[in-house]
C-alpha cells in the first residue's frame, strides 16, 4: 500500500537526480533503480537521526529493547549517535486500556496502527490528529484509549507497531515481542482465501 | 613506544559502563601491558593529567561541574570517547528533560517526600547545581568516537579499544552497534 | 419450518440524529448534513457549518457530525485538528493569528508571538481568562510578500513587529474600546 510516512525507503532512479520514496513510486518498464548507495545511506541515516531526535526513544528502558524495528534500523544504517539536538518533548503515556498501553514518547508516526485498525480490523478507532510536530495518534475523539467505544481490543495495532509505542500491559524491558506474522496470516486469509499456519 | 595514557570519567550515569569495563577481566592485563589508567573512578588521581591520549566518558552532562570538567578534559585529551548510552544520547539521565527544568526533579526528590524541614540542597562551591537540560556529551564538547550500549558489553569495549590501540579509527558495526 | 414468530434480526438502531439538548442549532446542522446527502466527502463543509453555528467544535458536536455522516469519530477528529481554521476550544471576542510560515518566521514572526504572549499573559493557542482575546498561530496564510503577517480579527496586517503587534491589540487587552 502506498503510504509515504517516513521516506526511509528512498531510492535512486537512473536518469533522475531526485530521490523518490519506493513506497509511493510506480515501477515502469526499463526503470533502473538503486536501493543502496553511499548517498542513499547518508540520507537514510539523517532521516533516522531526525526520528530519534523528535521524541524520547530510550532503548535501555523500553519494552521493545532488542525487538524494535527503529533500534534495528540504527544498527543497520551504522548510526552511532544523533547529530541533531534532541527535542525532548513532554508526551503522554495512555494506560487506560484494559490490555494495552500507548507511549507517545516512542511513536514514530508511521501510521501502521491506524492502517491496520481501519483496513484489517475495520474498527477505525485510531487516527492521526493535528499536523507536523504536533501530530499524535488518537483513539476516537482523542479520548483515553480505555474509553473508546469503537476499539475491539483485538491487539492488531500493538503487533503492527514497529517500536515500543504500543505494547501489551505487564511487559517490561525487552519483553514485548511483536508478531507481525499474525497480521500477515489474517490478510492472506481474507484476500487469497489461504490459511497459512 | 610510549605507553598509552587512558583516562575514564564518570558523569551523570549509573557506573554500569565502568562495571562493564571491569568485565574485560583477563584482557585488562593485556591492556595494562600497553596502557596506563591515569585518571578516573578506578584510580586515585585527583587532578586530570595535563595530557591524556584517550578518555572514556561515562554518563551525560547533568550539572555545572560536569560542564567545567569536560571543557578541561577536552583540552587535555587527544581522543574523546562517548562511552555508553548516557554519554551518547542522554539516555536515562536525560529522562527528566521533558519536565523542562531541574526544579521539578529537585522538588520531587527533596521537598515532596520530606517530612522534617524540607529544603533544596544549596551549598555553593560544594554541591554543583543541576543543569536545566541534561546534555549528551556531544552537545557539550566535540566528541571523537561513540561507543553506545547500556552498558556496552565488555566484548564491544574490547573490540573498540583494540582498534584504537592498533592506531585505527574504531568503527562499530552489526551487533557491536546497538543502543540499549 | 417452525411457525414460531421470529422477530427480525436485532439490528442496532441507528444513532438518532436529533440532539437531546434540544438546541435548535443541532437541527440546523442536521438539515445541512441531509442536504449534503450525508456524504462522507462533505465532512469539511459540515465542519465549516458546525463552526459557523457554534463558534467552535467541542467533542459533543464532533460526535454529532460523526453520527450524522456515519464516519468514525477518529476521522472527524483528525480532519478537525488538521486544519487550523477549525477551533476545538471557545475563541475570545477578538482573535489574533500570527502567521508562522517560513517567510514570516524568517522575518521574525517568533518574536511577534513572544511579544504578544507577554502582553496578554497567555501562550499561543490560548484565550485570556476574560474571554476577550485569543492568540493563535498558523502555518502560512499565503501572504508571504508582506511577511511577517498577522491577522487581527479578519483584517490582515503587513510587516508586523513586536511593538506594532502589541500596540494593535492593546485595546483588546485593556478592556478599552475596539
Coordinates of C-alpha atoms in Angstrom, one line a residue:
Chain A
X1 CA 0.0 0.0 0.0
X2 CA 1.3 3.4 -0.8
X3 CA 1.9 5.4 2.4
X4 CA 4.8 7.8 2.3
X5 CA 5.1 8.3 6.0
X6 CA 8.9 8.2 6.7
X7 CA 10.9 8.4 3.5
X8 CA 13.3 5.8 4.8
X9 CA 12.7 3.8 1.6
X10 CA 14.2 6.5 -0.7
X11 CA 15.7 5.1 -3.9
X12 CA 17.6 6.5 -6.8
X13 CA 16.2 6.1 -10.3
X14 CA 18.7 6.3 -13.1
X15 CA 18.4 9.4 -15.2
X16 CA 16.8 11.4 -12.4
X17 CA 18.6 13.4 -9.7
X18 CA 15.6 13.3 -7.4
X19 CA 15.4 10.7 -4.6
X20 CA 12.0 9.1 -4.5
X21 CA 10.2 7.0 -1.9
X22 CA 9.9 3.5 -3.2
X23 CA 6.5 3.0 -1.4
X24 CA 4.7 5.7 -3.5
X25 CA 6.5 5.3 -6.8
X26 CA 5.1 3.2 -9.6
X27 CA 7.5 0.9 -11.4
X28 CA 7.9 1.4 -15.1
X29 CA 9.3 -0.6 -17.9
X30 CA 13.0 -0.4 -18.1
X31 CA 13.4 1.6 -14.9
X32 CA 16.8 1.2 -13.3
X33 CA 16.6 1.5 -9.5
X34 CA 19.4 1.7 -7.0
X35 CA 18.3 0.8 -3.5
X36 CA 21.6 1.2 -1.6
X37 CA 24.3 3.7 -2.4
X38 CA 26.5 5.9 -0.3
X39 CA 24.2 8.8 -0.9
X40 CA 21.0 6.9 0.0
X41 CA 22.6 5.5 3.1
X42 CA 23.6 9.0 4.2
X43 CA 20.1 10.4 3.7
X44 CA 18.5 7.5 5.4
X45 CA 20.8 7.9 8.4
X46 CA 19.9 11.6 8.5
X47 CA 16.2 10.8 8.4
X48 CA 16.6 8.2 11.1
X49 CA 18.5 10.6 13.3
X50 CA 15.6 13.1 12.9
X51 CA 13.2 10.4 14.0
X52 CA 15.3 9.7 17.1
X53 CA 15.6 13.4 17.9
X54 CA 11.9 14.1 17.5
X55 CA 10.7 12.0 20.5
X56 CA 12.1 10.3 23.6
X57 CA 13.5 7.0 22.5
X58 CA 15.3 5.4 25.4
X59 CA 16.2 1.9 24.3
X60 CA 17.6 0.9 27.7
X61 CA 14.2 1.1 29.4
X62 CA 11.9 0.2 26.5
X63 CA 9.6 -2.8 26.4
X64 CA 10.8 -3.4 22.8
X65 CA 14.5 -3.3 23.5
X66 CA 16.1 -5.9 21.3
X67 CA 13.0 -6.4 19.2
X68 CA 12.5 -2.9 17.9
X69 CA 12.5 -2.0 14.2
X70 CA 13.7 1.5 14.9
X71 CA 16.6 0.2 17.0
X72 CA 17.5 -2.3 14.3
X73 CA 17.5 0.4 11.6
X74 CA 20.0 2.4 13.7
X75 CA 22.3 -0.7 13.8
X76 CA 21.8 -1.5 10.1
X77 CA 22.5 2.1 9.0
X78 CA 25.5 2.5 11.2
X79 CA 24.0 5.3 13.3
X80 CA 26.3 5.5 16.4
X81 CA 24.9 8.8 17.6
X82 CA 22.4 11.5 16.7
X83 CA 24.0 14.7 15.4
X84 CA 20.9 16.9 16.0
X85 CA 19.9 18.3 19.4
X86 CA 17.2 16.1 20.9
X87 CA 13.9 17.9 21.3
X88 CA 12.8 16.1 24.5
X89 CA 9.1 16.8 24.1
X90 CA 6.8 16.2 27.0
X91 CA 4.4 13.4 25.9
X92 CA 1.6 11.3 27.4
X93 CA 1.5 7.6 28.2
X94 CA -2.0 6.3 27.9
X95 CA -2.6 3.3 30.2
X96 CA -6.3 3.5 30.3
X97 CA -6.9 0.4 28.1
X98 CA -7.6 -2.8 29.9
X99 CA -5.0 -4.8 27.9
X100 CA -2.7 -2.4 26.1
X101 CA -0.6 0.8 26.6
X102 CA 0.3 3.6 24.3
X103 CA 3.6 5.5 24.9
X104 CA 3.7 8.5 22.7
X105 CA 7.4 9.0 23.5
X106 CA 8.2 6.0 21.4
X107 CA 5.9 6.7 18.5
X108 CA 7.4 7.5 15.1
X109 CA 4.0 8.3 13.4
X110 CA 4.4 5.6 10.8
X111 CA 0.7 5.1 10.9
X112 CA 0.7 1.3 10.8
X113 CA -1.6 1.1 13.8
X114 CA -4.0 3.5 12.0
X115 CA -4.0 1.4 8.8
X116 CA -4.3 -1.9 10.5
X117 CA -7.2 -0.6 12.6
X118 CA -9.1 0.8 9.6
X119 CA -8.3 -1.7 6.8
X120 CA -7.7 -5.0 8.6
X121 CA -9.8 -4.8 11.8
X122 CA -12.2 -2.3 10.3
X123 CA -12.9 -0.5 13.6
X124 CA -11.3 2.8 12.6
X125 CA -10.6 3.6 16.3
X126 CA -7.1 5.1 15.6
X127 CA -6.2 8.1 13.5
X128 CA -3.7 11.0 13.3
X129 CA -4.7 14.2 14.9
X130 CA -3.0 17.6 14.3
X131 CA -0.2 18.0 11.9
X132 CA 3.6 18.4 11.7
X133 CA 5.4 18.3 15.0
X134 CA 2.0 18.4 16.8
X135 CA 0.8 15.1 15.2
X136 CA -0.4 12.5 17.6
X137 CA -2.1 9.1 17.3
X138 CA -5.5 9.3 18.8
X139 CA -8.4 7.0 19.7
X140 CA -11.9 8.1 18.6
X141 CA -12.3 11.8 19.6
X142 CA -8.9 12.0 21.3
X143 CA -10.2 10.3 24.3
X144 CA -8.4 7.9 26.6
X145 CA -8.0 4.7 24.8
X146 CA -9.8 2.7 27.5
X147 CA -12.9 4.8 27.0
X148 CA -13.1 4.2 23.2
X149 CA -16.4 2.9 22.1
X150 CA -15.1 1.6 18.8
X151 CA -12.0 -0.3 19.9
X152 CA -12.5 -4.0 19.8
X153 CA -9.3 -4.7 21.8
X154 CA -8.1 -7.0 19.0
X155 CA -4.5 -6.0 19.6
X156 CA -3.6 -5.8 15.9
X157 CA -2.2 -2.2 16.3
X158 CA 0.1 -3.5 19.0
X159 CA 1.6 -6.1 16.7
X160 CA 1.8 -3.7 13.7
X161 CA 3.7 -1.1 15.8
X162 CA 7.4 -1.2 14.9
X163 CA 8.6 0.3 18.2
X164 CA 7.5 0.0 21.9
X165 CA 4.9 2.8 21.4
X166 CA 2.1 0.2 21.6
X167 CA 2.6 -2.7 24.0
X168 CA 0.8 -5.3 26.0
X169 CA 0.4 -4.3 29.6
X170 CA 2.5 -6.3 32.0
X171 CA 5.5 -6.5 29.7
X172 CA 8.7 -4.9 31.0
X173 CA 12.1 -4.0 29.4
X174 CA 12.8 -6.1 26.3
X175 CA 9.8 -8.4 26.8
X176 CA 7.4 -7.0 24.2
X177 CA 7.9 -9.1 21.0
X178 CA 5.6 -8.1 18.1
X179 CA 4.1 -10.9 16.0
X180 CA 3.5 -9.4 12.5
X181 CA 3.1 -12.9 11.2
X182 CA -0.4 -12.9 12.7
X183 CA -1.4 -9.9 10.7
X184 CA 0.0 -11.4 7.5
X185 CA -2.0 -14.6 8.3
X186 CA -5.3 -12.7 8.5
X187 CA -4.7 -10.6 5.4
X188 CA -3.7 -13.6 3.3
X189 CA -6.7 -15.5 4.6
X190 CA -9.0 -12.7 3.7
X191 CA -7.6 -11.7 0.3
X192 CA -6.4 -15.0 -1.0
X193 CA -8.6 -17.4 0.9
X194 CA -5.4 -19.2 2.1
X195 CA -4.9 -20.0 5.7
X196 CA -1.2 -20.5 6.0
X197 CA -0.5 -21.6 9.5
Chain B
X1 CA 56.9 3.2 22.3
X2 CA 55.3 5.5 24.9
X3 CA 52.7 3.8 27.0
X4 CA 49.2 5.0 26.2
X5 CA 47.5 7.2 28.8
X6 CA 43.9 6.2 29.2
X7 CA 41.5 8.2 31.4
X8 CA 38.0 7.4 32.3
X9 CA 35.4 9.8 33.8
X10 CA 32.0 9.2 35.5
X11 CA 29.5 11.9 34.9
X12 CA 25.7 11.5 35.1
X13 CA 25.5 7.8 34.8
X14 CA 25.0 4.7 37.0
X15 CA 28.6 3.4 36.8
X16 CA 27.4 0.4 34.8
X17 CA 29.7 1.3 31.9
X18 CA 32.7 1.2 34.3
X19 CA 31.4 -2.1 35.7
X20 CA 31.3 -3.4 32.1
X21 CA 34.9 -2.1 31.6
X22 CA 35.9 -4.3 34.6
X23 CA 34.2 -7.2 32.9
X24 CA 37.1 -7.2 30.4
X25 CA 38.6 -9.4 33.1
X26 CA 41.9 -11.0 32.0
X27 CA 42.1 -8.8 28.9
X28 CA 42.7 -5.9 31.4
X29 CA 46.2 -7.5 31.8
X30 CA 46.8 -7.2 28.1
X31 CA 45.6 -3.6 28.3
X32 CA 48.0 -3.0 31.2
X33 CA 50.9 -4.1 29.1
X34 CA 50.5 -1.1 26.7
X35 CA 48.5 1.5 28.6
X36 CA 48.2 3.2 32.0
X37 CA 44.9 4.3 33.5
X38 CA 45.8 7.9 34.5
X39 CA 42.5 9.2 35.8
X40 CA 39.0 8.1 36.8
X41 CA 36.9 6.4 39.4
X42 CA 39.1 3.3 39.2
X43 CA 42.3 5.1 40.2
X44 CA 43.2 7.6 43.0
X45 CA 44.4 10.6 40.9
X46 CA 42.6 13.7 42.0
X47 CA 43.6 16.0 39.1
X48 CA 43.1 15.3 35.4
X49 CA 46.6 15.0 33.9
X50 CA 48.0 17.7 31.6
X51 CA 47.8 15.4 28.6
X52 CA 45.9 12.1 28.1
X53 CA 45.6 10.0 24.9
X54 CA 42.1 8.6 25.3
X55 CA 39.3 9.5 27.7
X56 CA 36.2 7.3 28.0
X57 CA 33.4 9.4 29.3
X58 CA 30.6 7.6 31.0
X59 CA 27.3 9.4 31.7
X60 CA 25.6 12.5 30.4
X61 CA 26.4 16.1 31.3
X62 CA 24.0 16.9 34.1
X63 CA 25.4 19.6 36.2
X64 CA 27.8 22.6 36.1
X65 CA 30.7 20.6 37.5
X66 CA 30.4 18.2 34.6
X67 CA 30.5 21.1 32.1
X68 CA 33.7 22.6 33.6
X69 CA 35.3 19.2 33.9
X70 CA 34.5 18.3 30.3
X71 CA 35.9 21.5 29.0
X72 CA 39.2 20.8 30.8
X73 CA 39.2 17.2 29.7
X74 CA 38.6 18.1 26.1
X75 CA 41.6 20.5 26.1
X76 CA 43.9 17.9 27.6
X77 CA 42.7 14.8 25.7
X78 CA 43.6 13.6 22.2
X79 CA 40.7 11.2 21.7
X80 CA 37.5 11.7 23.5
X81 CA 35.0 8.8 23.5
X82 CA 31.3 9.0 24.5
X83 CA 31.2 5.8 26.5
X84 CA 27.7 4.2 26.8
X85 CA 24.2 5.4 26.0
X86 CA 24.0 8.2 28.7
X87 CA 27.0 9.9 27.1
X88 CA 25.8 9.2 23.6
X89 CA 22.1 10.0 23.9
X90 CA 21.4 11.3 27.4
X91 CA 19.5 8.0 28.0
X92 CA 18.1 7.5 31.4
X93 CA 19.9 10.5 32.8
X94 CA 18.0 12.7 30.4
X95 CA 14.6 11.2 31.2
X96 CA 14.0 14.4 33.2
X97 CA 14.5 16.7 30.2
X98 CA 10.8 16.8 29.1
X99 CA 10.0 18.3 32.5
X100 CA 11.6 21.5 31.3
X101 CA 13.9 22.3 34.1
X102 CA 15.8 20.9 37.1
X103 CA 13.2 22.3 39.6
X104 CA 10.6 19.5 39.3
X105 CA 13.2 16.9 39.9
X106 CA 14.7 18.6 42.9
X107 CA 11.2 19.2 44.4
X108 CA 10.3 15.6 43.9
X109 CA 13.5 14.4 45.5
X110 CA 13.9 16.8 48.3
X111 CA 10.6 18.5 49.1
X112 CA 7.8 16.1 48.3
X113 CA 9.0 13.1 50.4
X114 CA 10.5 15.2 53.3
X115 CA 8.5 15.5 56.5
X116 CA 11.2 17.3 58.5
X117 CA 12.4 20.7 57.4
X118 CA 12.1 20.1 53.7
X119 CA 14.8 22.1 51.8
X120 CA 16.6 22.1 48.5
X121 CA 20.3 21.5 48.7
X122 CA 22.2 24.8 48.4
X123 CA 25.9 24.6 49.0
X124 CA 27.6 26.9 46.5
X125 CA 31.1 25.6 45.6
X126 CA 30.3 22.2 47.2
X127 CA 27.1 20.8 45.5
X128 CA 27.1 21.7 41.8
X129 CA 23.7 22.9 40.6
X130 CA 21.9 20.7 38.1
X131 CA 21.6 21.9 34.5
X132 CA 18.0 22.5 33.4
X133 CA 18.6 20.3 30.5
X134 CA 20.8 17.1 30.6
X135 CA 23.2 17.1 27.6
X136 CA 24.5 14.2 25.6
X137 CA 28.3 14.6 25.6
X138 CA 28.4 15.9 22.0
X139 CA 26.1 18.8 22.9
X140 CA 28.7 19.9 25.5
X141 CA 32.1 19.3 23.8
X142 CA 33.3 17.9 20.5
X143 CA 33.4 14.1 20.6
X144 CA 35.7 11.9 18.5
X145 CA 34.1 8.4 18.8
X146 CA 30.9 6.9 20.1
X147 CA 30.6 3.6 21.9
X148 CA 26.9 3.0 22.5
X149 CA 25.2 0.4 24.8
X150 CA 23.6 0.4 28.1
X151 CA 26.1 -0.7 29.2
X152 CA 28.3 -1.5 26.2
X153 CA 29.2 -5.2 26.7
X154 CA 32.8 -6.0 27.5
X155 CA 33.3 -7.6 24.1
X156 CA 32.2 -4.4 22.4
X157 CA 34.6 -2.3 24.6
X158 CA 37.4 -4.7 23.8
X159 CA 36.7 -4.5 20.0
X160 CA 36.6 -0.8 20.2
X161 CA 39.8 -0.4 22.3
X162 CA 41.7 -3.0 20.1
X163 CA 41.1 -0.9 17.0
X164 CA 42.1 2.2 18.9
X165 CA 45.3 0.6 20.2
X166 CA 46.1 -0.5 16.7
X167 CA 46.0 3.1 15.7
X168 CA 42.8 2.8 13.7
X169 CA 39.6 4.7 13.9
X170 CA 37.2 2.4 15.7
X171 CA 34.2 1.5 13.5
X172 CA 31.5 -0.5 15.2
X173 CA 29.0 -2.4 13.1
X174 CA 26.3 -5.1 13.4
X175 CA 25.8 -6.5 16.9
X176 CA 28.5 -4.2 18.2
X177 CA 26.5 -1.1 17.3
X178 CA 23.3 -1.2 19.3
X179 CA 21.6 1.2 21.7
X180 CA 20.1 -0.1 24.9
Chain C
X1 CA -40.1 -24.7 9.4
X2 CA -41.4 -23.8 12.8
X3 CA -44.3 -21.4 13.0
X4 CA -43.0 -19.6 15.9
X5 CA -43.0 -15.9 15.2
X6 CA -39.4 -14.9 14.6
X7 CA -38.7 -11.3 15.3
X8 CA -36.5 -9.6 12.7
X9 CA -32.8 -9.8 13.4
X10 CA -32.0 -7.3 16.0
X11 CA -30.2 -4.6 14.0
X12 CA -28.5 -2.0 16.0
X13 CA -30.7 1.1 15.9
X14 CA -29.1 3.9 14.1
X15 CA -27.9 6.7 16.4
X16 CA -30.7 9.3 16.4
X17 CA -29.6 12.4 14.8
X18 CA -31.7 14.8 16.9
X19 CA -29.6 16.2 19.7
X20 CA -31.0 15.6 23.2
X21 CA -30.2 19.2 24.3
X22 CA -33.0 20.5 22.0
X23 CA -30.6 23.2 20.9
X24 CA -32.0 24.4 17.5
X25 CA -28.6 24.7 16.0
X26 CA -28.2 20.9 16.0
X27 CA -31.4 20.7 14.0
X28 CA -30.0 23.3 11.5
X29 CA -26.8 21.3 11.3
X30 CA -28.8 18.1 10.7
X31 CA -30.7 19.7 7.9
X32 CA -27.4 20.8 6.4
X33 CA -25.9 17.3 6.6
X34 CA -29.1 15.9 5.0
X35 CA -28.8 18.4 2.2
X36 CA -25.3 17.1 1.6
X37 CA -26.9 13.6 1.4
X38 CA -24.8 12.7 4.4
X39 CA -21.9 12.2 2.0
X40 CA -18.5 11.3 3.6
X41 CA -16.7 13.8 1.4
X42 CA -18.9 16.6 2.8
X43 CA -17.1 16.4 6.1
X44 CA -15.2 19.6 5.7
X45 CA -18.2 21.6 4.6
X46 CA -20.2 20.2 7.5
X47 CA -17.4 21.2 10.0
X48 CA -17.4 24.7 8.5
X49 CA -21.2 24.9 9.0
X50 CA -20.9 23.5 12.6
X51 CA -18.2 26.1 13.5
X52 CA -20.3 28.8 11.9
X53 CA -23.3 27.8 14.1
X54 CA -21.5 27.1 17.3
X55 CA -18.3 29.1 17.2
X56 CA -16.1 26.2 17.9
X57 CA -16.2 22.4 17.7
X58 CA -16.5 20.6 21.0
X59 CA -16.4 16.8 21.5
X60 CA -20.1 16.5 21.6
X61 CA -20.5 18.4 18.4
X62 CA -17.8 16.4 16.6
X63 CA -19.6 13.2 17.7
X64 CA -22.9 14.6 16.3
X65 CA -21.2 15.2 13.0
X66 CA -19.6 11.7 13.1
X67 CA -23.1 10.1 13.6
X68 CA -24.6 12.4 11.0
X69 CA -22.2 11.4 8.3
X70 CA -21.7 7.9 9.6
X71 CA -18.0 8.4 9.9
X72 CA -15.6 7.0 12.5
X73 CA -15.1 9.6 15.3
X74 CA -11.4 9.4 14.8
X75 CA -11.8 10.6 11.1
X76 CA -13.8 13.6 12.2
X77 CA -11.3 14.5 14.9
X78 CA -8.4 14.0 12.6
X79 CA -9.8 16.3 10.0
X80 CA -10.9 18.9 12.5
X81 CA -7.4 19.1 14.0
X82 CA -5.6 19.1 10.7
X83 CA -6.9 22.4 9.6
X84 CA -6.0 25.5 11.6
X85 CA -9.3 27.1 10.7
X86 CA -11.2 24.7 12.9
X87 CA -11.3 25.6 16.6
X88 CA -11.9 23.0 19.3
X89 CA -12.0 25.5 22.1
X90 CA -14.1 28.6 22.5
X91 CA -12.5 31.7 21.0
X92 CA -12.1 35.1 22.5
X93 CA -14.1 38.1 21.4
X94 CA -11.1 39.1 19.4
X95 CA -8.5 36.9 17.7
X96 CA -5.0 37.4 16.6
X97 CA -3.4 34.9 14.2
X98 CA 0.3 35.2 13.7
X99 CA 1.5 33.5 10.5
X100 CA 4.4 31.2 11.3
X101 CA 5.0 30.1 7.7
X102 CA 8.6 30.0 6.5
X103 CA 8.7 33.6 5.1
X104 CA 7.1 35.1 8.2
X105 CA 9.2 33.0 10.5
X106 CA 12.4 34.2 8.9
X107 CA 11.2 37.8 9.1
X108 CA 10.7 37.5 12.9
X109 CA 7.2 36.1 13.5
X110 CA 8.5 34.2 16.5
X111 CA 9.4 37.5 18.2
X112 CA 6.0 38.8 17.4
X113 CA 4.3 35.8 19.0
X114 CA 6.6 36.1 22.1
X115 CA 5.7 39.8 22.5
X116 CA 2.0 39.1 22.2
X117 CA 2.3 36.2 24.7
X118 CA 3.9 38.5 27.2
X119 CA 1.4 41.3 26.6
X120 CA -1.6 39.1 27.0
X121 CA -0.1 36.7 29.7
X122 CA -1.2 33.7 27.7
X123 CA 0.6 31.2 25.4
X124 CA -0.1 30.9 21.7
X125 CA -3.2 28.8 21.3
X126 CA -4.8 30.1 24.4
X127 CA -7.6 32.6 25.3
X128 CA -7.4 35.2 28.0
X129 CA -9.4 34.2 31.2
X130 CA -11.8 37.1 30.5
X131 CA -12.6 35.6 27.1
X132 CA -11.8 38.7 25.2
X133 CA -8.6 37.8 23.4
X134 CA -7.3 34.6 21.7
X135 CA -3.7 34.3 20.4
X136 CA -3.3 31.8 17.6
X137 CA -0.6 30.8 15.1
X138 CA -1.0 29.4 11.6
X139 CA 1.3 27.7 9.1
X140 CA 1.4 30.1 6.1
X141 CA -1.7 32.2 5.4
X142 CA -0.4 32.8 1.8
X143 CA 0.7 36.4 2.4
X144 CA 4.5 35.8 2.2
X145 CA 5.0 39.1 0.3
X146 CA 4.1 41.1 3.3
X147 CA 5.9 39.0 5.9
X148 CA 5.6 38.9 8.8
X149 CA 1.8 38.9 8.5
X150 CA -0.7 38.9 11.4
X151 CA -4.5 38.6 11.1
X152 CA -6.3 40.8 13.6
X153 CA -9.9 39.5 13.7
X154 CA -10.5 39.3 10.0
X155 CA -8.0 42.0 8.9
X156 CA -4.6 41.0 7.5
X157 CA -1.8 43.4 8.6
X158 CA 1.6 43.6 6.8
X159 CA 5.2 43.7 8.1
X160 CA 4.4 43.4 11.8
X161 CA 6.9 44.0 14.6
X162 CA 6.7 43.0 18.2
X163 CA 5.9 46.7 19.0
X164 CA 3.3 47.2 16.3
X165 CA 1.5 44.0 17.2
X166 CA 1.3 44.8 20.9
X167 CA 0.1 48.3 20.0
X168 CA -2.6 46.8 17.8
X169 CA -4.0 44.5 20.4
X170 CA -3.6 46.8 23.4
X171 CA -7.2 48.0 23.3
X172 CA -8.4 44.4 23.4
X173 CA -6.4 43.6 26.4
X174 CA -7.1 46.8 28.4
X175 CA -10.8 46.3 28.1
X176 CA -10.8 49.5 26.1
X177 CA -12.9 50.4 23.1
X178 CA -12.2 48.5 19.9

